[in-house]
Coordinates of C-alpha atoms and ligand atoms in Angstrom, one line a residue:
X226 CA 0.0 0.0 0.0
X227 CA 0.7 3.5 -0.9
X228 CA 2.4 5.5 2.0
X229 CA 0.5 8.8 1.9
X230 CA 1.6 11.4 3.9
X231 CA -2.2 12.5 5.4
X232 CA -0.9 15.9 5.8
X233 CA -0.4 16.4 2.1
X234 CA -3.1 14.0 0.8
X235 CA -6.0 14.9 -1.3
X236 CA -8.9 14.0 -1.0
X237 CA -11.2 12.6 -3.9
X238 CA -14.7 11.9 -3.1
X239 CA -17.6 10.2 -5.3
X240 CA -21.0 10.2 -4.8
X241 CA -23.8 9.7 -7.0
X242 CA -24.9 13.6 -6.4
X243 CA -22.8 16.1 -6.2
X244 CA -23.1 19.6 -4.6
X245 CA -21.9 21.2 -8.0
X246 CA -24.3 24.2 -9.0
X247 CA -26.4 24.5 -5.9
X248 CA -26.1 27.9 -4.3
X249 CA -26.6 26.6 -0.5
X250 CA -25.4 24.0 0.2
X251 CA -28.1 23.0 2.5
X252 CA -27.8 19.2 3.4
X253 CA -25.1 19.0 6.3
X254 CA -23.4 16.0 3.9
X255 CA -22.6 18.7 1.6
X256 CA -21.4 21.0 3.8
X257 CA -19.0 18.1 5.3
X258 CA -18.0 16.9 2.2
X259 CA -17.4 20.3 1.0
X260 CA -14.9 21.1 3.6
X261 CA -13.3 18.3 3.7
X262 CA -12.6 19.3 -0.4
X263 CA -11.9 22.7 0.6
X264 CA -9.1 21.7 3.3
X265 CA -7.0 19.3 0.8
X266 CA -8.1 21.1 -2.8
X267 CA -9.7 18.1 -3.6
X268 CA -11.7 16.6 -6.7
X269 CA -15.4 15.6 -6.3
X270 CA -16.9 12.9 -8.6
X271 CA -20.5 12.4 -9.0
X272 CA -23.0 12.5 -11.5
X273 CA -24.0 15.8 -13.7
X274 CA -27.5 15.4 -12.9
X275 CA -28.0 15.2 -16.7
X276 CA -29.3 12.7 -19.1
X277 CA -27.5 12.6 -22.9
X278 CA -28.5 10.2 -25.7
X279 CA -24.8 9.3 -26.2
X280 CA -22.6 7.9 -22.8
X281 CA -20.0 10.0 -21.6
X282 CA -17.3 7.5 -20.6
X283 CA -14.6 11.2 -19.9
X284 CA -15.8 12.9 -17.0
X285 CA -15.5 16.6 -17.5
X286 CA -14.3 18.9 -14.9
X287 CA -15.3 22.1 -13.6
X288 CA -14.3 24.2 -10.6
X289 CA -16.2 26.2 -8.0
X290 CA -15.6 28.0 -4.6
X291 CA -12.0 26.5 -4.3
X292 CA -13.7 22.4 -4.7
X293 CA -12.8 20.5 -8.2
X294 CA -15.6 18.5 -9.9
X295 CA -15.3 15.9 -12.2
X296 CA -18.7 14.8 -13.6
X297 CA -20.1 12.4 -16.0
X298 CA -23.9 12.0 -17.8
X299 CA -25.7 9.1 -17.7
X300 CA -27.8 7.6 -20.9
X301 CA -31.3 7.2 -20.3
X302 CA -30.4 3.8 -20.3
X303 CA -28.3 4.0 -17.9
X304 CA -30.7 6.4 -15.7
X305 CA -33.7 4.1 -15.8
X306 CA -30.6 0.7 -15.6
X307 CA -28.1 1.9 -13.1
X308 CA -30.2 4.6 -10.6
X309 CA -33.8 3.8 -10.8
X310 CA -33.0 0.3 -11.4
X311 CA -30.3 -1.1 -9.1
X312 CA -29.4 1.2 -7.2
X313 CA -33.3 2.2 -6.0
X314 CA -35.4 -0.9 -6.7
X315 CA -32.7 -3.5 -5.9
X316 CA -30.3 -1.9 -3.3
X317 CA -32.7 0.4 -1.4
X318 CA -35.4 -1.8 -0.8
X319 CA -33.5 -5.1 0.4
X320 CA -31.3 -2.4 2.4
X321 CA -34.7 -1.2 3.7
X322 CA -35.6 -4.5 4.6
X323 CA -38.0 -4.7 2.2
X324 CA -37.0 -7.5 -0.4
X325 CA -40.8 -7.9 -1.4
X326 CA -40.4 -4.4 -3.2
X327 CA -37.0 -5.9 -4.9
X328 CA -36.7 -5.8 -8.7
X329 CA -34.1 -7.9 -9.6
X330 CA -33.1 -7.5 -13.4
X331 CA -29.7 -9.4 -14.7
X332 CA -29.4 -6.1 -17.1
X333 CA -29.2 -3.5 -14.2
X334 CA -26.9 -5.5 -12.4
X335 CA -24.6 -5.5 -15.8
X336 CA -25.2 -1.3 -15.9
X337 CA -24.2 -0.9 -12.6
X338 CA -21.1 -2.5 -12.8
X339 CA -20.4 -1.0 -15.7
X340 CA -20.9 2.8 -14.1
X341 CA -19.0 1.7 -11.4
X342 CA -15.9 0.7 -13.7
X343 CA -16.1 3.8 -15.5
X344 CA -16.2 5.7 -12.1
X345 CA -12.9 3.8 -11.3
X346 CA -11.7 4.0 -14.5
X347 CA -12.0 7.8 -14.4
X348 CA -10.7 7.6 -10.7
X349 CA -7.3 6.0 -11.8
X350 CA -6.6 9.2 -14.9
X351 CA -7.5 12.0 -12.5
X352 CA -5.6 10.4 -9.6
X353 CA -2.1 11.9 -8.3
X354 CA 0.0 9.4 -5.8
X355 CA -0.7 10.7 -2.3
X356 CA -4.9 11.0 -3.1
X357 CA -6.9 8.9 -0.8
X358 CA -10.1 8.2 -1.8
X359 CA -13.7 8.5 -0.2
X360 CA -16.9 6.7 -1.5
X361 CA -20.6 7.7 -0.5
X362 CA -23.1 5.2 -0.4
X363 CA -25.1 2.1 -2.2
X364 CA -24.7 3.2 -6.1
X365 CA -20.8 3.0 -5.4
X366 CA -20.1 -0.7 -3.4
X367 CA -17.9 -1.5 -6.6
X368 CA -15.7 1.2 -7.4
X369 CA -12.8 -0.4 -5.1
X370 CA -12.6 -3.4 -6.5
X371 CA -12.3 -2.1 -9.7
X372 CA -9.3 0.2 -8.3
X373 CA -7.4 -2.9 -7.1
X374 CA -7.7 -4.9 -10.2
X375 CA -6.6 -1.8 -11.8
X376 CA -3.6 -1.9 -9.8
X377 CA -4.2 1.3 -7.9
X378 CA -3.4 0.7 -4.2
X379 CA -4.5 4.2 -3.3
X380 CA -6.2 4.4 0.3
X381 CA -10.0 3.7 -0.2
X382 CA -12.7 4.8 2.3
X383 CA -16.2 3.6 2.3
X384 CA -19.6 5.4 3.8
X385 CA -23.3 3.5 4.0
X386 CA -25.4 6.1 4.4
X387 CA -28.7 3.2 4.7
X388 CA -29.0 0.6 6.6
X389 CA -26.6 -3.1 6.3
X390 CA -29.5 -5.5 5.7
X391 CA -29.6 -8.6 8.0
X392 CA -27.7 -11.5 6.6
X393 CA -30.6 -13.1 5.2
X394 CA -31.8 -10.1 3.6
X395 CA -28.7 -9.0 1.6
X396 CA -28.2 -12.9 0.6
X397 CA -31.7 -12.7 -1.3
X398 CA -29.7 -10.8 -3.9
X399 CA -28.5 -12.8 -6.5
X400 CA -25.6 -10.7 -6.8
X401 CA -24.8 -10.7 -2.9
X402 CA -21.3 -12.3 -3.6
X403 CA -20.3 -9.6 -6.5
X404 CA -21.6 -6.9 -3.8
X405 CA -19.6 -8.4 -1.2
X406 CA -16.3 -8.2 -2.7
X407 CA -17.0 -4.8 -3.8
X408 CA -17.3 -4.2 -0.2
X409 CA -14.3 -5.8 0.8
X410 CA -11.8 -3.9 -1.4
X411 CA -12.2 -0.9 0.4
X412 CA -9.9 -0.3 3.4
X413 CA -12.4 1.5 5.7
X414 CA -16.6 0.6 5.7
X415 CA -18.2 3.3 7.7
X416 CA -21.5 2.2 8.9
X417 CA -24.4 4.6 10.5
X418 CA -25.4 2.4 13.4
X419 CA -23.9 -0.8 15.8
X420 CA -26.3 -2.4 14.0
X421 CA -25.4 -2.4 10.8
X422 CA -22.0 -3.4 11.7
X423 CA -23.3 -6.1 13.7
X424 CA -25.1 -7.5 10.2
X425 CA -22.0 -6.7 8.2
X426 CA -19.7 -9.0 10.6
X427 CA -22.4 -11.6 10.8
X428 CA -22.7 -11.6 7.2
X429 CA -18.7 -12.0 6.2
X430 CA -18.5 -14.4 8.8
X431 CA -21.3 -16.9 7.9
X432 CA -20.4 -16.1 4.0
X433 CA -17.1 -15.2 3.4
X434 CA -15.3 -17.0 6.4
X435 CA -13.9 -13.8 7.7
X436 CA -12.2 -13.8 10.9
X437 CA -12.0 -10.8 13.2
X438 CA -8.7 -9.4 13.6
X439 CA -9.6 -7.0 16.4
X440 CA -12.8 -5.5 17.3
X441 CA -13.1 -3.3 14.2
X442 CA -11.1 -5.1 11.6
X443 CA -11.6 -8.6 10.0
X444 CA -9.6 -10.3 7.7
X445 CA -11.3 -11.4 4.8
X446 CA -10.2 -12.8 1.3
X447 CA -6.2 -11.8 2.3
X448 CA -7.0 -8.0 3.1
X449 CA -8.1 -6.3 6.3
X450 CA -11.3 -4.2 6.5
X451 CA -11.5 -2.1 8.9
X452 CA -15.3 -1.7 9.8
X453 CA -16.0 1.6 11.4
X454 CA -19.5 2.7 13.7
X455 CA -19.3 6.3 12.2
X456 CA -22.6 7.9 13.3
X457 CA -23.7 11.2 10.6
X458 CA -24.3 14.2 12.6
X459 CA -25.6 17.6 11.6
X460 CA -24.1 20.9 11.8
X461 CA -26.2 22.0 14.5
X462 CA -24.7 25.6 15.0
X463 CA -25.6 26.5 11.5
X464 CA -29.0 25.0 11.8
X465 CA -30.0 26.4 15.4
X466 CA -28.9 29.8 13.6
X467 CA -31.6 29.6 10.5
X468 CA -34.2 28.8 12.8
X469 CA -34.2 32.4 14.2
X470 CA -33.6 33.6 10.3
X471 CA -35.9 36.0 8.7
X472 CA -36.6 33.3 5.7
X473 CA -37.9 30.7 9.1
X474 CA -40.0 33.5 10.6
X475 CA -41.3 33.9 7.6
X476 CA -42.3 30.9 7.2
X477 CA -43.2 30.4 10.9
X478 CA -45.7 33.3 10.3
X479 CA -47.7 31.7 7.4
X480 CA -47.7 28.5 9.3
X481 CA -49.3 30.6 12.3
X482 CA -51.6 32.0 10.4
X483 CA -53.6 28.6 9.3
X484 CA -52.6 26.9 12.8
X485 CA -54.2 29.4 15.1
X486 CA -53.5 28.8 18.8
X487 CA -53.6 24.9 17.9
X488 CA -50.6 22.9 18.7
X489 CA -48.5 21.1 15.2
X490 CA -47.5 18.1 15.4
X491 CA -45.1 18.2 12.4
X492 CA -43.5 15.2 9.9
X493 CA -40.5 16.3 8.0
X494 CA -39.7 13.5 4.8
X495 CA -38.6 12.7 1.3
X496 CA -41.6 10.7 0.0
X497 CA -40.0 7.3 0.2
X498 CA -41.7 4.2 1.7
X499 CA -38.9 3.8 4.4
X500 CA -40.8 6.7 6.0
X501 CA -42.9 5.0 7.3
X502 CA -45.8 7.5 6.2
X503 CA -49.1 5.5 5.8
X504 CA -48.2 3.9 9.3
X505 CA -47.5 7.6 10.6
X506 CA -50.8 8.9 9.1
X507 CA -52.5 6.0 10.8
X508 CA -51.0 6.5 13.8
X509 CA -52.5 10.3 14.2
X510 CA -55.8 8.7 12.9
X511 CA -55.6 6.6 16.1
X512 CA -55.2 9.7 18.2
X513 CA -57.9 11.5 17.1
X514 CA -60.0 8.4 17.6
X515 CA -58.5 7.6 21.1
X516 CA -58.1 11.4 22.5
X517 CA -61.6 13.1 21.0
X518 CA -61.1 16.1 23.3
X519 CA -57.8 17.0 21.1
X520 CA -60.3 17.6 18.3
X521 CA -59.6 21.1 17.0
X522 CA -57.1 21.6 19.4
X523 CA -54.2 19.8 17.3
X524 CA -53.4 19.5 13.7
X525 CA -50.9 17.2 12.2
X526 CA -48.6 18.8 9.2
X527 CA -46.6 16.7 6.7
X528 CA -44.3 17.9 4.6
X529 CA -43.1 15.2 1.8
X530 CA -41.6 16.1 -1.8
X531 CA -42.3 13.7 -4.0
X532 CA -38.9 11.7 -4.7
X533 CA -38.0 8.8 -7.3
X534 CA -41.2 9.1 -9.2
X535 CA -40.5 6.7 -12.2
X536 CA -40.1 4.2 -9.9
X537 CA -43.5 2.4 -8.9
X538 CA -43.4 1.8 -5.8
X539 CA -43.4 5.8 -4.8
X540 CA -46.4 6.5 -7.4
X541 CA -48.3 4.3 -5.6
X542 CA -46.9 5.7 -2.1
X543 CA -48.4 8.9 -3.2
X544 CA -51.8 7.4 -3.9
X545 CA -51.8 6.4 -1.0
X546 CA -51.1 8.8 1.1
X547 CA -53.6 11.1 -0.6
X548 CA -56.5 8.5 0.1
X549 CA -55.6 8.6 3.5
X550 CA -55.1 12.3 4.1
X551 CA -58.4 12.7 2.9
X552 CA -60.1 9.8 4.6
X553 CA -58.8 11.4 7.7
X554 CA -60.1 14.6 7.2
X555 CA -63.2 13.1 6.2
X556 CA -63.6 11.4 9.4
X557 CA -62.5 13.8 12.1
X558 CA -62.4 17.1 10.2
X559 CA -64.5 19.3 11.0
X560 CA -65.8 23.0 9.9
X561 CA -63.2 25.2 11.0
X562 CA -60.4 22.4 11.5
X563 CA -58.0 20.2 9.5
X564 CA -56.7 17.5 11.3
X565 CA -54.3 16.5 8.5
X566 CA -52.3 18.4 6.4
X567 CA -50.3 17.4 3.7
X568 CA -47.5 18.8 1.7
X569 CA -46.8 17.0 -1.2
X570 CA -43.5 19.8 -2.0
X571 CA -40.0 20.7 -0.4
X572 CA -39.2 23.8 1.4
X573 CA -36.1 26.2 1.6
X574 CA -34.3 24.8 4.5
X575 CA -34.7 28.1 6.6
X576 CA -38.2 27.4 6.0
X577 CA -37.9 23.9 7.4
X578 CA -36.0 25.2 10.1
X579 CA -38.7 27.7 10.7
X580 CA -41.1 24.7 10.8
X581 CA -39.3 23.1 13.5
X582 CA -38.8 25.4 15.7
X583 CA -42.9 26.4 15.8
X584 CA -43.7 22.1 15.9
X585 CA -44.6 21.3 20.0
X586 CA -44.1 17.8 18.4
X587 CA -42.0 16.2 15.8
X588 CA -42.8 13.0 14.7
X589 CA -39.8 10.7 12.7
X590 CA -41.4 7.7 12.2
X591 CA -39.6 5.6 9.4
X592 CA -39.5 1.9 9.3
X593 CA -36.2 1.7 8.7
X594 CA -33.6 4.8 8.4
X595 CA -29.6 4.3 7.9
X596 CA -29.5 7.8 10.7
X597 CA -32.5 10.4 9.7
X598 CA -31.1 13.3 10.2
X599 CA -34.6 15.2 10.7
X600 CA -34.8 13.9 14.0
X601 CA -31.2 15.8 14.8
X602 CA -32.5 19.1 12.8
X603 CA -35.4 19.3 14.7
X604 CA -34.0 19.1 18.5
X605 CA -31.0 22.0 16.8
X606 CA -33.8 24.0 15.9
X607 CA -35.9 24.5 19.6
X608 CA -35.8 27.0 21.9
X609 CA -34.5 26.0 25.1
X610 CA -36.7 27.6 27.3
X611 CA -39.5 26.4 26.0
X612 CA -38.2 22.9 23.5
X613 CA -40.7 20.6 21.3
X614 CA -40.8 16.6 22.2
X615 CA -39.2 14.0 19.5
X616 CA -41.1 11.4 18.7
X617 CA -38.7 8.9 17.2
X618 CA -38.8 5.4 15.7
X619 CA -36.8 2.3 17.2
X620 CA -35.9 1.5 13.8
X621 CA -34.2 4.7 12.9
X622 CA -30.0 4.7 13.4
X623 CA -30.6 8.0 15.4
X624 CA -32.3 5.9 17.9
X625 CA -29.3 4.5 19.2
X626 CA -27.9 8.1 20.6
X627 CA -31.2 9.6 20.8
X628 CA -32.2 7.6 23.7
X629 CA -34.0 10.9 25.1
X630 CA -36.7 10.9 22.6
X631 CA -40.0 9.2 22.7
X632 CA -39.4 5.7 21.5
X633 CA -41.8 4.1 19.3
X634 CA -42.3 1.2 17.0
X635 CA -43.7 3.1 14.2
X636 CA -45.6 0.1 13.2
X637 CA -48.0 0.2 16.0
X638 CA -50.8 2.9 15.7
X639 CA -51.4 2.9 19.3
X640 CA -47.8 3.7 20.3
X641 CA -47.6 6.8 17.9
X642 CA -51.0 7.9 19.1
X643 CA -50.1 7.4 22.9
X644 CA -46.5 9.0 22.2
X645 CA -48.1 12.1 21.0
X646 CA -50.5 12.5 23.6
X647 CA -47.4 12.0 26.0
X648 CA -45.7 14.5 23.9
X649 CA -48.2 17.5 24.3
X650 CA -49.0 17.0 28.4
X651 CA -45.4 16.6 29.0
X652 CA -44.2 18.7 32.0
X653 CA -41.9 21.8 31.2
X654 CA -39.3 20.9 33.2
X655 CA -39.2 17.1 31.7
X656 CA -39.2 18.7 28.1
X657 CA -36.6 20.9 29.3
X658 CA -34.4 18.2 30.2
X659 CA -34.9 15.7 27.7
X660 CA -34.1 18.0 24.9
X661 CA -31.2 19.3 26.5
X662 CA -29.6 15.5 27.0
X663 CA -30.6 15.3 23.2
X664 CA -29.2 18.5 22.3
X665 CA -25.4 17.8 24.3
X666 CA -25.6 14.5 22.3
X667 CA -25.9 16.3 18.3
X668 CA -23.5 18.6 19.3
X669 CA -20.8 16.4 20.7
X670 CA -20.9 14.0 17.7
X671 CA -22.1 16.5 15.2
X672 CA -21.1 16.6 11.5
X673 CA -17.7 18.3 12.0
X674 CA -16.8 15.2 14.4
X675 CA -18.8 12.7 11.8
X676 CA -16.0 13.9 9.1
X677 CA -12.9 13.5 11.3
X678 CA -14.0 10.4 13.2
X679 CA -14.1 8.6 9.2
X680 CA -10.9 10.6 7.9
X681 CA -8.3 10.0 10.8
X682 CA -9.5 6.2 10.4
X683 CA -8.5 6.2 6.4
X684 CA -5.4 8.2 6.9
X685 CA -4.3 5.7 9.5
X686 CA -5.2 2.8 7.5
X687 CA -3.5 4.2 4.8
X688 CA -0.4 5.0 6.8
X689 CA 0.5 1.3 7.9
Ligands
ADQ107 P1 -32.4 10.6 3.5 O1 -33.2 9.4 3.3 O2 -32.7 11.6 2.4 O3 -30.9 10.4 3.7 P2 -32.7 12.2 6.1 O4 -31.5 11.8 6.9 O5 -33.9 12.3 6.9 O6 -33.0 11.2 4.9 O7 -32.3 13.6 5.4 C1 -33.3 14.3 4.7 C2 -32.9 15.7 4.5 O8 -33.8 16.3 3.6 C3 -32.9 16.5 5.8 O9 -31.8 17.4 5.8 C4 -34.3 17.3 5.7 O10 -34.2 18.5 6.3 C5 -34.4 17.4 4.2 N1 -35.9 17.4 3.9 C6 -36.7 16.4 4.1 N2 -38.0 16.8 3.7 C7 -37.9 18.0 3.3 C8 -38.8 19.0 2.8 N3 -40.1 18.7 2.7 N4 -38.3 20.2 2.4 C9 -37.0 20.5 2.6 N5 -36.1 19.7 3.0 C10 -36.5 18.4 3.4 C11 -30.0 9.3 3.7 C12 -30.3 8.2 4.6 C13 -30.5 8.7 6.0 C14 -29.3 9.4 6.5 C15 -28.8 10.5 5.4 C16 -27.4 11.0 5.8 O11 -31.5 7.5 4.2 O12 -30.8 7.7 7.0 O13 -29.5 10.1 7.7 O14 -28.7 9.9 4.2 O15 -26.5 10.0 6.0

């Protein structure tokens, strides 16, 4: 292996998105990512975000705000093969848990290795000799073994942003083995939650006969992985600041002006079946049902811009959601009140932030969530002296540091409904301190710490 002084290392990171273009560079992931660019003049690979009748097998480059980009078009071949295929009706939902949604296709397997050759193909002509070399998530579990057989031996880091599957789960891909040794040719696997490392060993020891050398590294196939518990934060200065923004009492304001003196319960998501939305909507159907004399005294608001609408499964997510909002409101609505709103669109983030900070409840529900970073947004975002209660799912990765929130199992109607109605008699003084536990824990292991915790681990790798 290369002996990179870290120092003088540059970084190159890939990612299916890039942050190229976008004037704020709202999600926290771009912000870290960003800086981490910034700090070593590094490159950024990702996709252009366009589609071109011929493939682009070059990548071409661009610059902006000291960060280098080096971006590539897909075909709308390789769109509908590689993105909506694989990656989001293969990977997602068996990552999800949910291999009943899985849409296994021999020729999107054969695209996606193919994009994630030509990723490491372009990889090995922009790279100098000290680079090391950081991967985002599940469109990308190839690109290091394509490196090695390439012969580049350049330090190569590795970050799940969803969920490792239980064993079972990821072997119900036909591909599993292919996936694996992707997987395995990186030096450093960062995971989101104990949990998914816990299913990663389990599944390279049952499979792949991989012995662990220590507590984070196995050997496995001749090489060691080290397999990191690397928990995404949030930058929660910069979002406790937008929260007081003009743009979020803006939006705060409107909000007001249709809630009244009621109290919002508020959902924050992409539109995506891991949300755990119907189950969620169900859940405050329950509470009106089980708590009548909240009627017109609460209103539920969900915000959810559509996402991935070619693929099926979220057209139909969107039905249904829409039958049930109105069902709801049919039921329990009444002449002056609303009990359900829904959003189907995205907001400015000051807006969301604004949001927030007005919600006496948030609700972050999903069924499954690599970390959900709405549920750390949401606790940056309230005022101390007087915070909002988290409601938060078992099955979320935040669960495991968020241990202050409400717990719930966000397939049980009757746990949502009770959590809420916990949520708005809660004492002051136990709000008070439940968010504040909450709020030491974002900003101890917040996005700045998220960044370091994964590079140190891939400059010391690299170093030995
Ligand atoms: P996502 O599945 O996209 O991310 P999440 O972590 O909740 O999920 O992040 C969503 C982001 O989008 C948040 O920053 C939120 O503010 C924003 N957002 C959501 N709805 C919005 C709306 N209506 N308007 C504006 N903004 C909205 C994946 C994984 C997660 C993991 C992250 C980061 O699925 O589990 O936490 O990556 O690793």
């Amino acid at each position: 292996m290369t002996q990179p002084d870290p120092a003088s290392s540059r970084l190159i990171a890939i990612s299916n998105r890039t942050a190229f273009g976008t004037k704020s560079k709202a999600g926290g992931l771009a912000v870290a990512v960003w800086d981490a660019l910034k700090s070593s003049n590094g490159l950024w690979m990702g996709w252009s975000g366009k589609i071109y009748d011929f493939p682009s097998n070059r990548f071409s480059e661009a610059e902006q705000d000291g960060v280098n980009f080096a971006l590539c078009n897909y075909t709308k071949t390789e769109y509908e093969d590689f993105y909506l295929g694989y990656s989001n009706s293969v990977l997602w939902p068996v990552f999800h848990g949910r291999v009943d949604l899985a849409k296994f296709d021999d020729r999107n397997f054969k695209t996606y290795v193919e994009i994630n050759k030509r990723f490491a193909e372009n990889t090995v002509d922009l790279a100098e000799a000290n680079d090391v070399i950081w991967v985002h998530d599940y469109h990308f579990l190839l690109v290091a073994k394509f490196l090695r057989e390439m012969g580049s031996s350049l330090p190569c880091g590795f970050f799940l942003h969803i969920p490792f599957p239980n064993p079972d789960a990821f072997r119900s891909i036909p591909d599993h083995k292919h996936l694996i040794e992707g997987l395995i040719s990186y030096d450093v696997v960062g995971l989101q939650g104990k949990r998914d490392v816990a299913n990663l060993k389990m599944y390279l020891e049952q499979e792949m006969g991989a012995e662990p050398v220590s507590d984070t590294v196995m050997r496995v196939n001749g090489r060691s992985v080290f397999l990191l518990h690397c928990p995404i934060g949030i930058d929660v200065e910069s979002f406790s600041q937008t929260a007081t923004s003009g743009a979020a009492l803006e939006a705060r304001n409107r909000i007001s002006t249709f809630q009244r003196n009621r109290s919002l319960v508020l959902g924050v998501d992409r539109m995506d079946y891991s949300k755990g939305l119907p189950q969620r909507f169900e859940g405050m159907a329950k509470f009106f049902d089980d708590y009548p004399h909240q009627h017109g005294k609460v209103s539920f608001t969900q915000v959810a811009p559509p996402s991935r609408e070619m693929v099926d499964e979220y057209m139909h997510l969107r039905e249904e959601l829409d039958a049930l909002a109105g069902r709801i409101n049919g039921d329990y609505g009444d002449l002056d009140w609303i009990p359900i709103r829904y959003l189907a669109r995205g907001y400015a983030r000051e807006e969301v932030a604004g949001l927030y900070r007005l919600a006496e409840v948030c609700l972050v529900t999903p069924l499954q969530d690599g970390m959900n970073l709405v549920a750390k947004e949401f606790i940056a975002t309230q005022d101390p002296n007087d915070p909002g209660v988290l409601v938060l799912s078992k099955f979320a990765g935040a669960a495991e540091q968020m241990k202050d929130a409400l717990l719930v199992n966000p397939h049980s109607p009757t746990e949502i409904s009770d959590a809420v109605a916990k949520a708005l008699s809660m004492p002051l003084e136990e709000r008070k301190k439940r968010w504040q536990s909450l709020f030491d824990g974002i900003m101890s292991e917040d996005i700045t710490w998220w960044r370091e915790r994964f590079m140190t681990v891939l400059n010391a790798v690299s170093a030995n």
